[in-house]
Short mmCIF file of C-alpha atoms in Angstrom, two decimals:
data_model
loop_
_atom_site.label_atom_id
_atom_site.label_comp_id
_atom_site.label_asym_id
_atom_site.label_seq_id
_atom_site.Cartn_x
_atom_site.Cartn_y
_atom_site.Cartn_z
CA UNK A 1 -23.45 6.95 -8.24
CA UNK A 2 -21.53 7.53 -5.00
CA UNK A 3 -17.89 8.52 -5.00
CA UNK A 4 -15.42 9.53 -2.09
CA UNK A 5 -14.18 13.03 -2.75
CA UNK A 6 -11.23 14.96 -0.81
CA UNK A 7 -11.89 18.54 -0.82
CA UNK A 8 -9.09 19.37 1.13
CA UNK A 9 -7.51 18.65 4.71
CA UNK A 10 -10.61 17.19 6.76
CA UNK A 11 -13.05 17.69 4.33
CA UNK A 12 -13.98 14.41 3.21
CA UNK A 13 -16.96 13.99 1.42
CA UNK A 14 -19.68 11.37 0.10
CA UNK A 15 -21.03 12.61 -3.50
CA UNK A 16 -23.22 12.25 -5.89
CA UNK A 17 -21.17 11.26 -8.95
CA UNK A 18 -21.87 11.28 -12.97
CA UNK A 19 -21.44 7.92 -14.12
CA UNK A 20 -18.53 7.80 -16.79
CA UNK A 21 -18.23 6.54 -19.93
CA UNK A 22 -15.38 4.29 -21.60
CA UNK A 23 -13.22 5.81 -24.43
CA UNK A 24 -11.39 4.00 -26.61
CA UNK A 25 -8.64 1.77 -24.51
CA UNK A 26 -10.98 2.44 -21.36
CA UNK A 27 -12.54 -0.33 -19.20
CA UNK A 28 -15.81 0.73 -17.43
CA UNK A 29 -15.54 -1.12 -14.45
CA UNK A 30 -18.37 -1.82 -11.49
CA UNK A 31 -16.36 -1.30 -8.04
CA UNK A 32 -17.16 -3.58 -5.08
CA UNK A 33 -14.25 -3.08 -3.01
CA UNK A 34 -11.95 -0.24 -2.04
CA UNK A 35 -9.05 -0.44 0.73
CA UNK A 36 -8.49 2.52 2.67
CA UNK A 37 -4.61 3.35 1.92
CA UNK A 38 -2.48 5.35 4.67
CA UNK A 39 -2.07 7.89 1.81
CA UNK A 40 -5.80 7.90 2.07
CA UNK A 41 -5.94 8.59 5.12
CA UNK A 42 -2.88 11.50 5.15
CA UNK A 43 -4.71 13.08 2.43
CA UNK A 44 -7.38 13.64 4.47
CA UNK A 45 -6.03 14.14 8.00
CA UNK A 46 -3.41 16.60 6.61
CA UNK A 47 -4.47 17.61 3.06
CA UNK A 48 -1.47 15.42 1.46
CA UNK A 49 1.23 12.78 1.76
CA UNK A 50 4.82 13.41 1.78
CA UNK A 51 5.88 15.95 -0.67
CA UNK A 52 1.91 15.49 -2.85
CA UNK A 53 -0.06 18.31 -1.52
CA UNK A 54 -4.18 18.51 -2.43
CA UNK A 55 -4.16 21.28 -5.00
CA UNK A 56 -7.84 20.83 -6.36
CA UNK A 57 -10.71 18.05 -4.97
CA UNK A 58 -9.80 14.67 -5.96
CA UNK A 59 -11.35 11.11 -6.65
CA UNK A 60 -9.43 9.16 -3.21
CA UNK A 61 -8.71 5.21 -3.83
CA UNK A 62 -5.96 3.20 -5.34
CA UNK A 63 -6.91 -0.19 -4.10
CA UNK A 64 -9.90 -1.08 -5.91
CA UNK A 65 -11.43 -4.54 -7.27
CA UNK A 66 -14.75 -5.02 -8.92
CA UNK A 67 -16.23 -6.78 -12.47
CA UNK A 68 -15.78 -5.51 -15.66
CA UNK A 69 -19.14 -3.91 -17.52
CA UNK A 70 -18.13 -2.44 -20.89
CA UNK A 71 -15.42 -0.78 -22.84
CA UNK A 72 -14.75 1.62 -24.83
CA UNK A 73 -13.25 -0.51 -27.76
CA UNK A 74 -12.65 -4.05 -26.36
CA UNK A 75 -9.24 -5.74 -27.46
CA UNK A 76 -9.29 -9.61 -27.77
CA UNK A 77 -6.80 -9.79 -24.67
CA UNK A 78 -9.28 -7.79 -22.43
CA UNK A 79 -10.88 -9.30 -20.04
CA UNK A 80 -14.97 -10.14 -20.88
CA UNK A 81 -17.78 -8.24 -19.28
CA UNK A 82 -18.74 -9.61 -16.15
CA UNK A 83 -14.68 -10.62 -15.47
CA UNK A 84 -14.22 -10.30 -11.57
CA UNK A 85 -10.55 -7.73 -11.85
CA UNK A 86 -8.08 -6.17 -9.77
CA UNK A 87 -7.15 -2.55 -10.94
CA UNK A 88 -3.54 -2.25 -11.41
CA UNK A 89 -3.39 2.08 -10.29
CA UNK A 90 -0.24 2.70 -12.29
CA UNK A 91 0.22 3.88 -15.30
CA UNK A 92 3.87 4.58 -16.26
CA UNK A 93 4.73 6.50 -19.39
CA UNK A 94 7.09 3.73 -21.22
CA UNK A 95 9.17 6.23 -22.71
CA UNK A 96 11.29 7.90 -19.34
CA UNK A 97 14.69 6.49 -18.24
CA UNK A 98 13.68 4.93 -15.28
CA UNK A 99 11.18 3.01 -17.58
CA UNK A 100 13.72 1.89 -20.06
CA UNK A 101 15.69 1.27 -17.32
CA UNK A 102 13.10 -1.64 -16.03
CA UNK A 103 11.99 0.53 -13.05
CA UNK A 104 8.93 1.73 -13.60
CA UNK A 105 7.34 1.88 -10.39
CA UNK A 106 9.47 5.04 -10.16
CA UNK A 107 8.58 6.67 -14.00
CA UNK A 108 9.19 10.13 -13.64
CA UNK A 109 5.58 10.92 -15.78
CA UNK A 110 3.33 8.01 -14.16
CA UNK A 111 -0.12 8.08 -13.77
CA UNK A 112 -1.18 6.97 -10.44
CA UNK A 113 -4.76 6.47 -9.17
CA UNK A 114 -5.89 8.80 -6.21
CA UNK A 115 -2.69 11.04 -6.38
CA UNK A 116 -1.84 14.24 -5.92
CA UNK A 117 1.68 14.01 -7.24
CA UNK A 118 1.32 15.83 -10.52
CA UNK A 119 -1.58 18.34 -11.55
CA UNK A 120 -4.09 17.86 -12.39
CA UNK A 121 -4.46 14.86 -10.26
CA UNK A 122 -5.32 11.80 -11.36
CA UNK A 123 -8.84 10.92 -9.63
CA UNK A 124 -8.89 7.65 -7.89
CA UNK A 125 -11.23 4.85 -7.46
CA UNK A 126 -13.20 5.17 -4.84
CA UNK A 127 -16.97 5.55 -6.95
CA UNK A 128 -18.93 3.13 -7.61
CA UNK A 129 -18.09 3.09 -11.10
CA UNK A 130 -14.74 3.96 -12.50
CA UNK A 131 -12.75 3.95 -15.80
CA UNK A 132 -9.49 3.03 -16.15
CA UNK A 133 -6.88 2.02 -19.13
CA UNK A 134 -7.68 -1.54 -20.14
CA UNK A 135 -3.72 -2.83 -20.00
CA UNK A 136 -4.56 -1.91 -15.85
CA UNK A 137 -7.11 -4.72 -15.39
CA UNK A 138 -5.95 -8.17 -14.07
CA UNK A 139 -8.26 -10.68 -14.03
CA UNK A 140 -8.94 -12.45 -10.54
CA UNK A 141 -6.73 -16.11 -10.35
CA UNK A 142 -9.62 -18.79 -9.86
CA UNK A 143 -10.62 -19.04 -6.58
CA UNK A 144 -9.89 -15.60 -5.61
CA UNK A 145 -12.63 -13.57 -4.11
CA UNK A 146 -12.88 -9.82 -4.59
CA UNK A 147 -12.85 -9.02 -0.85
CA UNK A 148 -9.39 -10.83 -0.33
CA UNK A 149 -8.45 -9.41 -3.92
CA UNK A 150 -8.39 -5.90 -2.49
CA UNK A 151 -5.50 -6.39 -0.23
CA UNK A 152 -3.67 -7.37 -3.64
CA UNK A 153 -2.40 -3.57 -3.84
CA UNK A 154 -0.93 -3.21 -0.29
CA UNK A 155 0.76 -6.44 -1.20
CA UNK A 156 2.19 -5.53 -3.81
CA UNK A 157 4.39 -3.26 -2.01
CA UNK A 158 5.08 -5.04 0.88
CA UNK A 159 6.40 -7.24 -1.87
CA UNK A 160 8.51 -4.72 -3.77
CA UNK A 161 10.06 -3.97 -0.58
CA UNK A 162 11.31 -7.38 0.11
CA UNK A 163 12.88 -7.67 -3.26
CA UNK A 164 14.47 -4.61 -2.81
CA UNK A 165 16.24 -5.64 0.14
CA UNK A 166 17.45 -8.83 -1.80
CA UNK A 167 17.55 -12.89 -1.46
CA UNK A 168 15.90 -12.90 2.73
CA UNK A 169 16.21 -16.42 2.48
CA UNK A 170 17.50 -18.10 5.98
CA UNK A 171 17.42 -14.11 6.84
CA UNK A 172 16.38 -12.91 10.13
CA UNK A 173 14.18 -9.71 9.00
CA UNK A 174 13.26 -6.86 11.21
CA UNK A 175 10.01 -5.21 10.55
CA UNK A 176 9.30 -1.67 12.51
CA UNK A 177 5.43 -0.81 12.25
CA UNK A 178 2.82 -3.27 12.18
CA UNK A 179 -0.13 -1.20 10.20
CA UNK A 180 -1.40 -2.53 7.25
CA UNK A 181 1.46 -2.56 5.11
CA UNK A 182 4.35 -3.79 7.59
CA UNK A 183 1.82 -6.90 8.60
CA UNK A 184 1.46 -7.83 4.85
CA UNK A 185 5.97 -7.40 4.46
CA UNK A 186 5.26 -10.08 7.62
CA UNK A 187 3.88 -12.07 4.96
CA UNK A 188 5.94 -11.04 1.83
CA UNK A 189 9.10 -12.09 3.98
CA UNK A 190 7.64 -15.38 4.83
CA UNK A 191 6.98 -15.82 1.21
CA UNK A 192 10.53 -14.97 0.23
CA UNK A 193 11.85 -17.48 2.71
CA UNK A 194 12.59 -15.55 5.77
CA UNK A 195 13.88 -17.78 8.50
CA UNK A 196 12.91 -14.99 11.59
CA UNK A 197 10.58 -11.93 11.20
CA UNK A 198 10.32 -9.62 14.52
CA UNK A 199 8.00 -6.46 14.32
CA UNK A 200 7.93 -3.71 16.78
CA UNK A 201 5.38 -1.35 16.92
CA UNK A 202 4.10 1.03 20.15
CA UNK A 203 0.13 -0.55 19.81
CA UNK A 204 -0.53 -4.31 21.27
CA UNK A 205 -3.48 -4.62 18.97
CA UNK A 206 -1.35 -4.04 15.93
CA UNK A 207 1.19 -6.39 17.16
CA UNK A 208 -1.09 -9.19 17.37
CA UNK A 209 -1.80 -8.47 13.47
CA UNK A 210 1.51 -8.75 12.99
CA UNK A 211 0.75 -12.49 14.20
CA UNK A 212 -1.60 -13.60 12.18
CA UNK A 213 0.44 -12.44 9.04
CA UNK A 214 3.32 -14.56 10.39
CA UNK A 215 5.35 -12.73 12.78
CA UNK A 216 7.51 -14.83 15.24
CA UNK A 217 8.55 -12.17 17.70
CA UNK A 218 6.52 -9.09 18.56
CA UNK A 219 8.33 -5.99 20.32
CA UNK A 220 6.80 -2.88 21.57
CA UNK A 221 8.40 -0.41 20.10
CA UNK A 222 8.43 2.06 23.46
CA UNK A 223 10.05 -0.24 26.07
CA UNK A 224 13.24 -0.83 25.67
CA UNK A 225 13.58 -3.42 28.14
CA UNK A 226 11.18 -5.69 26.00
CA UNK A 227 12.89 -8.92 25.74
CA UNK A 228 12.02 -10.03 22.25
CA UNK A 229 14.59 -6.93 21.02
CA UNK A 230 16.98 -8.88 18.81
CA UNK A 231 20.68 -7.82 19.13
CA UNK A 232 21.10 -7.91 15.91
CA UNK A 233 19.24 -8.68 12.15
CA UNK A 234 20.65 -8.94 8.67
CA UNK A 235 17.65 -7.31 7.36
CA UNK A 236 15.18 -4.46 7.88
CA UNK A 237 12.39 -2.71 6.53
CA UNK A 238 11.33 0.61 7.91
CA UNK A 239 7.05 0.93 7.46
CA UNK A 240 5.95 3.10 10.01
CA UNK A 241 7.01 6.40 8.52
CA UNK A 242 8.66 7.52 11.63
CA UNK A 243 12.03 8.84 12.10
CA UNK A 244 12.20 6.51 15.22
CA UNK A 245 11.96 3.23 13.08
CA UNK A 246 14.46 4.04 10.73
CA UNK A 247 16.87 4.49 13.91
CA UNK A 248 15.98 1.44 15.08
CA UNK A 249 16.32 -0.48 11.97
CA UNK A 250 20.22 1.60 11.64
CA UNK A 251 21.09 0.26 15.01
CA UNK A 252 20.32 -3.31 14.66
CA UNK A 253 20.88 -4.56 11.44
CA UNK A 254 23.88 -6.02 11.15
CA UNK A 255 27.04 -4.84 9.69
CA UNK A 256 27.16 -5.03 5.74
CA UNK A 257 23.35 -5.17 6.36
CA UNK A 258 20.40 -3.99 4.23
CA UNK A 259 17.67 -1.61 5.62
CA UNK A 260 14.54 -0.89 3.45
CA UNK A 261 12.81 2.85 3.68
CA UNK A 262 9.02 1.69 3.32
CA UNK A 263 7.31 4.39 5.13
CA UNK A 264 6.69 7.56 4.15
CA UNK A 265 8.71 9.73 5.85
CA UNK A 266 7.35 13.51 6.82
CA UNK A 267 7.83 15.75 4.66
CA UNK A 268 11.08 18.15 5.25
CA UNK A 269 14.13 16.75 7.01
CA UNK A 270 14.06 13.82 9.01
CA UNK A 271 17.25 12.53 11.14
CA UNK A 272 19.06 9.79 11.00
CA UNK A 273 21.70 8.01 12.58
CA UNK A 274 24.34 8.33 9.33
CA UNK A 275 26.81 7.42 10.92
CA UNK A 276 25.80 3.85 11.13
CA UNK A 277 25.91 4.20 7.49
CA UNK A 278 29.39 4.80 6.65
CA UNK A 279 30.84 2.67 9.89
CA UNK A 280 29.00 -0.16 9.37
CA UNK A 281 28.54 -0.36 5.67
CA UNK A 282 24.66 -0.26 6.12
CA UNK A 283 23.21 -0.22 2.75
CA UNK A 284 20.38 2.53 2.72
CA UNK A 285 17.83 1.47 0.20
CA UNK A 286 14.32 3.10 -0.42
CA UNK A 287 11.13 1.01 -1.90
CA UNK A 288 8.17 2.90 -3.66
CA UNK A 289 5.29 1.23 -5.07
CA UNK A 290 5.49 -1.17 -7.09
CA UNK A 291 5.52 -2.89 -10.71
CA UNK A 292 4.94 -6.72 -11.90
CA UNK A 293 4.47 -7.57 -7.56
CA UNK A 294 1.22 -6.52 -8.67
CA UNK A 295 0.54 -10.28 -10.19
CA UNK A 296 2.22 -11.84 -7.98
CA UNK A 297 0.31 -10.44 -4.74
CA UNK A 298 -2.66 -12.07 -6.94
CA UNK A 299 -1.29 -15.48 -7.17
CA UNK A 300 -0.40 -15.45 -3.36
CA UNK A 301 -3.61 -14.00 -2.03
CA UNK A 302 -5.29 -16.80 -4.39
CA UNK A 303 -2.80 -19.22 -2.30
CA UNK A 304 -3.53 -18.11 1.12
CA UNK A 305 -6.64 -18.11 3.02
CA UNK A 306 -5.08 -16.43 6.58
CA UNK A 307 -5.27 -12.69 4.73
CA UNK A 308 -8.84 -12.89 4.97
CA UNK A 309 -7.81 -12.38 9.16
CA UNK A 310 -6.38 -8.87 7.82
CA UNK A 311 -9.44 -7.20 6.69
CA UNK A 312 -10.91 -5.97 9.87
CA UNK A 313 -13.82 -4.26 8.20
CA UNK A 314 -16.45 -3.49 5.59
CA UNK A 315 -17.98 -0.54 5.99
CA UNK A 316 -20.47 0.97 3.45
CA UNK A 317 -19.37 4.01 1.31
CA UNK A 318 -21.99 5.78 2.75
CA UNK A 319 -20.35 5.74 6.05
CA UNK A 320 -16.96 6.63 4.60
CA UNK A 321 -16.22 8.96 7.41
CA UNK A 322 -16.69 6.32 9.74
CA UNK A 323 -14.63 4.07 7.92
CA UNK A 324 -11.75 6.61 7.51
CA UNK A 325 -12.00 6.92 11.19
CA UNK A 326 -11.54 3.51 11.85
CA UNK A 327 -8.90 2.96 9.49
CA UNK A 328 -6.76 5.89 11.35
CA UNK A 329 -7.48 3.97 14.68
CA UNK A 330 -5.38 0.92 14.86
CA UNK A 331 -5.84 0.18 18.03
CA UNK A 332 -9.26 -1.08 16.67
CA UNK A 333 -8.29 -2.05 13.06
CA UNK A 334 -5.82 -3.14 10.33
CA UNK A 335 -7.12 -2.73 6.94
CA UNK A 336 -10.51 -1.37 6.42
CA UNK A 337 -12.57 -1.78 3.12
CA UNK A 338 -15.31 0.52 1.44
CA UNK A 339 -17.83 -1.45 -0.10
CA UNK A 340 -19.38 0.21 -2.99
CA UNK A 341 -21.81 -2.75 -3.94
CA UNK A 342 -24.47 -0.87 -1.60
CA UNK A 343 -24.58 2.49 -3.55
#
């Protein structure tokens, strides 16, 4: 079978894979899609993301959807061979006391899929054929086709970002960066109840994106004489993981506001206008990953046709250097799949 390795910074690689096999508790599951993840795509442009450096090769993929084929031991509460699922990547321990706590999304000994954050890494998805804990497998809501299931992961934490900024209902929400993931908090705010979402980003193609997932004012990001600038918002989210954006979002959000740090930052010190902070009360807030948005995202791409306008491409894993390629262009694309149903 085929699987998409990183070897290290732009040394991606299509490989010929063993195919593995179920333990007990372990799904063996047939891949058909895989998103291409910015964390994908830093891992191979600059051999890791944020603090996660690429210590060994690794397994790439964390948004993947395919059909169950066997298990290892089958519980009655797993889904049946032949299910169409959604792989849930995370894995959190259960035991740590952000997990008690009812935050697991940030377990301090999770197991997430396609990351380099502890070591060994845990190998991803992106191969044909993958195992993975059976409590991770959701089954697809009726009606729900894999190719619009694989944007369930992305969703997920656009989603978890919205909650963490709080009730956006009647809210006018500022979004800065309209890749992948600030297009689908376009569409997590509408869902909330968002009264006004403006986007900025420097790229008219992403803007229009930003559109389709429900944008009602579009701002380029590098003129400040743009005229859909608001002079103020009570909400924003930072996703383009640029020290820029977070200015921006300091300086307009309102006083007593909420801003939301999406993006993934560079790694090292990044500056920031603090002194918006303290003056204006800004609460500072970060959002990583995700938890139980997972099922949600599920039941709302089931809902909504119009995400199907956000996949931009298919690409065969064969070509996955093509595909990364496009993905990194976004001038030419918003989210890019691999399909794996070809290998």
């Amino acid at each position: 079978m085929l699987g998409c390795v990183i070897h290290g910074q732009d040394d991606l690689r299509v490989e010929e894979l063993p195919v593995p096999e179920p333990a007990p508790g372990q799904a063996l599951v047939a891949v058909r899609y895989g998103g291409v993840c910015g964390s994908d795509l830093h891992y191979w442009r600059h051999g890791g993301v944020g603090d996660f450096r690429l210590r060994e090769p690794m397994l790439l993929g964390h948004e993947v959807v395919g059909t169950v084929l066997a298990y290892g031991s089958p519980s009655p509460a797993s889904p049946a061979a032949g299910t169409a699922v959604a792989v849930h990547p995370a894995s959190p321990c259960g035991a740590c006391p952000e997990c008690v706590d009812g935050r697991r999304n940030v377990c301090r000994d999770t197991r997430y899929l396609g990351s380099a954050a502890r070591f060994p890494h845990v190998q991803g998805g992106f191969a044909a054929r993958v195992v993975v804990p059976t409590e991770q497998l959701r089954p697809l809501p009726e009606g729900l086709e894999l190719r619009r299931a694989a944007l369930a992961e992305p969703l997920s934490v656009a989603l978890h970002a919205v909650r963490r900024a709080g009730d956006v209902t009647g809210r006018h929400v500022l979004v800065t960066g309209a890749g992948p993931i600030g297009c689908l908090v376009v569409a997590a705010a509408r869902a909330a109840g968002a009264a006004r979402v403006t986007v900025t980003d420097l790229l008219p193609a992403a803007l229009e994106y930003a559109r389709l997932a429900g944008a009602d004012t579009l701002v380029r990001a590098d003129d400040p004489d743009d005229p859909g600038w608001p002079s103020e918002v009570d909400v924003a989210v930072e996703a383009s993981g640029v020290a820029a954006g977070l200015d921006a979002c300091l300086r307009l959000v309102r006083r007593g506001g909420v801003v939301v740090q999406l993006g993934m930052l560079p790694p090292g010190l990044s500056p920031f206008a603090g002194n918006l902070v303290v003056s204006r009360e800004i609460e500072l807030r970060g959002a990583f990953r995700f938890d139980t948005e997972f099922d949600e995202a599920l039941r709302l791409l089931a809902a909504e046709p119009a995400f199907d306008g956000l996949v931009s491409a298919v690409v065969p894993v064969r070509e996955a250097g093509s595909a990364f390629a496009l993905a990194a262009d976004r001038s030419r694309s918003c989210k890019v799949l691999l399909d794996f149903g070809t290998s």
